[in-house]
């Protein structure tokens, strides 16, 4: 490590020890605390409210192209679609990036198949909105 200074080597060793300690603790069966994020818990409430009202869920991936945030949003779309597909509720996803359309369609198709609702899948729920309007 010719570019590492002594502080960086020490910090790397402390972090490695901390990670190995927690891996060992998990393997021994001790429960690790994972904080619940309120926004993730609210997803169930939002889908439930849409089901109660008989309305579709609208999920926007934002105005950017395919970047890390869009890929994370597509992962969340899969979770939301699974929740909604159990109750045969549509999830409409508008996107401005034509490259994201096949990704979103596939995630939605897989989510419907995972809960046994293949017939409820509609590719028209993924809509292209031009960014030039």
XYZ file of C-alpha atoms in Angstrom:
133
model
C 0.000 0.000 0.000
C 2.372 2.674 -1.155
C -0.353 5.359 -1.382
C -1.972 4.713 1.995
C -0.909 6.768 4.979
C -0.874 5.236 8.481
C -4.243 6.797 9.384
C -5.939 5.252 6.316
C -4.488 1.822 7.124
C -5.647 2.115 10.745
C -9.134 3.244 9.683
C -9.401 0.384 7.191
C -8.382 -2.099 9.891
C -10.939 -0.726 12.368
C -13.724 -0.863 9.760
C -12.770 -4.397 8.729
C -12.786 -5.507 12.378
C -16.198 -3.891 12.927
C -17.643 -5.618 9.849
C -16.205 -9.010 10.809
C -17.491 -8.590 14.381
C -21.036 -7.933 13.152
C -20.899 -10.827 10.673
C -19.834 -13.127 13.515
C -22.567 -11.712 15.758
C -25.155 -12.399 13.053
C -23.909 -15.945 12.527
C -24.274 -16.654 16.246
C -27.964 -15.840 16.008
C -27.980 -12.498 17.773
C -30.650 -10.140 16.503
C -29.334 -7.045 14.727
C -31.271 -3.788 14.988
C -32.456 -2.437 11.658
C -34.269 0.877 11.860
C -37.590 1.049 10.040
C -37.826 3.854 7.485
C -41.213 5.612 7.709
C -41.385 6.172 3.938
C -41.113 2.452 3.247
C -43.871 1.705 5.748
C -46.056 4.342 4.062
C -45.924 2.438 0.748
C -48.289 -0.205 2.130
C -50.669 2.514 3.306
C -50.668 4.262 -0.072
C -51.387 1.062 -1.986
C -54.084 0.123 0.523
C -55.728 3.512 0.120
C -55.711 3.181 -3.675
C -57.328 -0.256 -3.355
C -60.011 1.116 -1.016
C -60.810 3.961 -3.396
C -60.707 1.712 -6.460
C -58.131 3.976 -8.102
C -54.797 3.127 -9.749
C -51.440 3.978 -8.201
C -49.315 6.520 -10.105
C -45.570 5.996 -9.657
C -43.183 8.448 -11.322
C -39.519 7.616 -11.865
C -38.634 11.300 -12.196
C -37.436 13.424 -15.076
C -33.922 12.044 -15.461
C -32.524 9.375 -17.723
C -31.389 5.957 -16.582
C -29.155 6.588 -13.600
C -28.787 5.012 -10.177
C -31.847 6.815 -8.801
C -34.020 5.572 -11.680
C -32.794 2.004 -11.177
C -33.621 2.239 -7.476
C -37.078 3.591 -8.360
C -37.616 0.650 -10.719
C -36.835 -1.714 -7.834
C -39.434 0.047 -5.691
C -41.894 -0.169 -8.616
C -41.541 -3.954 -8.428
C -42.462 -3.938 -4.736
C -45.398 -1.548 -5.237
C -46.656 -3.572 -8.203
C -46.571 -6.807 -6.168
C -48.621 -5.170 -3.427
C -51.107 -3.706 -5.901
C -51.353 -6.855 -8.054
C -52.598 -8.883 -5.087
C -55.719 -6.725 -5.149
C -55.841 -6.341 -8.967
C -55.022 -2.625 -8.753
C -53.137 -0.979 -11.610
C -49.805 0.803 -11.185
C -49.369 3.465 -13.866
C -45.751 4.505 -14.458
C -45.035 7.561 -16.637
C -41.429 7.929 -17.775
C -39.527 10.405 -19.938
C -36.765 7.952 -20.845
C -37.617 5.502 -23.632
C -34.730 3.277 -22.487
C -36.480 2.711 -19.147
C -39.735 1.460 -20.673
C -38.642 -2.173 -21.280
C -37.076 -2.344 -17.805
C -40.237 -1.103 -16.111
C -42.456 -3.364 -18.229
C -40.388 -6.417 -17.309
C -40.352 -5.559 -13.604
C -44.126 -5.121 -13.652
C -44.632 -8.362 -15.600
C -42.479 -10.293 -13.109
C -44.279 -8.713 -10.146
C -47.668 -9.745 -11.527
C -46.385 -13.268 -12.188
C -44.941 -13.519 -8.667
C -48.380 -13.050 -7.106
C -50.247 -15.107 -9.725
C -51.930 -12.172 -11.447
C -50.490 -12.455 -14.957
C -53.853 -11.591 -16.525
C -53.927 -8.246 -14.672
C -50.682 -7.063 -16.303
C -51.207 -4.350 -18.919
C -48.187 -3.007 -20.841
C -50.141 0.209 -21.464
C -49.633 1.078 -17.785
C -46.070 2.147 -18.644
C -46.468 5.435 -20.472
C -43.941 7.530 -22.344
C -44.114 11.253 -21.679
C -41.974 13.439 -23.887
C -39.602 15.768 -22.112
C -39.987 18.282 -24.947
C -43.555 19.374 -24.234
